[in-house]
Amino acid sequence: ALYLKDTFESVGCTLLVPVLVPPGESFTLSSALEELTSLVAGEEQQVRLIGSRIGALIAALYAERQPEKVHSLFLLEPAFNLASTAEAMVGGSEAMQQWQTNGTATFGQNTASYQMVEEAAAYSAYPFVRCPAYVVHGTMDDIFPIDNALKWVRAASVNMRKTGDPTDEVGERRLLEVQCGSGLEGALGMARAKMIDWFGLRGAAKETPQIDLEGENYTTLRDQALPHSHNWEVYDRYVENFEAQQKEKKDMDDKTTDKEGAS
């Protein structure tokens, strides 16, 4: 939160950071939505919401319920399909059972009620959001899989809307894939630049997105470009970093081969 506040202050904007868990209480989806609803209620203009992991899910759920209040979303590793990923989040089946038995579990400095898991089954696993949304997700996130984020982004595709039903019209959605695990370690600088650009904030530096043509799951450049060109952006510096990592790996392999040959 402090990093984001500094980011917005650098472009002359103020970021409000709501306290979604009242002091002395355990986190639930319903209580977090109530707190966010209360905070936004007094705003005359539409708001731009930023959320990370479960906070991103809360932002999407709020936008689903109050579409007239939300201008756009920027979501970091959203916890879509939470009911199915809660076990990985808490650390396995035994920890999940203990969470259910105790009624609460601790995540860092926060305490979450098991009620959150029960609520997740009742809430939308993939909230239907009409406003524009941008998602940043790590390809190696082993808690909240990137496939869930991709499914949500693709749901906004023109080809997947019900024809003739204006209530199904949604804003643009984009997904930025970054090659990292949970927590987006090392990718926050990239996310920061895109966030400023996405929200159209003053002083934002425009960056030209490119399709990732080095994806290991695709055999040719055409395979990579065609399926994802409508929603998949990767910056020049990400491609450069990837190429540098590949070169470094090749150099190491070459050195190893040389040593083995010499022996």
Phi, psi and omega in degrees: 000320180296321179299316180292322178298317178297322179299314183286325177295329180293341178246019173079025180238156179253132179254125175269129180247099183289148174267100186277350177240104179302147181307132177082000181247161178266150183287133169223159179295319183294319180292323178294319178295322178296317180296317180294319178299318179296320181293318186279340186305324183276357182277127180280326179266162175296149182254157172252124186252137176238134179212153179237130176057245180292328175299326177291322176297318178300316179299317180292320178296321178295316180296329177292321183275330183232063186299331181287346183264348189246126178279313182194167182234148170227112190243128178255116179048056183300141183271056177295153181056047186300324182301330181269344183253357183299324181296318177294324181296320184274344175112021175121176186294321180295316178295326178295317179296320178294322177300315180294320181292315182283333181092342179218160174217150183258131176235100184066240180264001184250152176246130181246134177281147176296343176303331180299320179292317179296321178293325182301327179290336181269330179278168179294127176292326178229087186306139177276110185242131182267339184280162176299146182214142178237132183240135172243127184214143178277139182291338184250022177293114183265006178252304177247095188301142178296336179300327178293319177295319180296320178299318181293318179295315181294336180297341180271356181299143178305325183289347184250003176276153174286125183290140175082002180247102184297338181288347180267359180288130183231161179283176182296141173233139178228151178232124175257114178273130174235143186274081179200174179267201181294145181097350179053037181300128179084356184246001184294327177298319178295316180296322180299313181298318180290324179299314180298317180292317183299318180276355178065039184281153181301136178082005182293134178271123181286135177235142183271117180284153176226156173283139177285110182263011182245014184300127186290342181274002182236139188273334181226165177300322182293321178302320182286318188288318188292310185293330192243005186296340182277347184210012187237115182236138175222132185284161179307317186289332175293317178297318179298317179297318179299314180296322178295320178295320179295320180295317180298319179296317180296318179298319179295318179296319180297319179296319179297318179296319179298318180294318180295323178293322182291326180283000000 
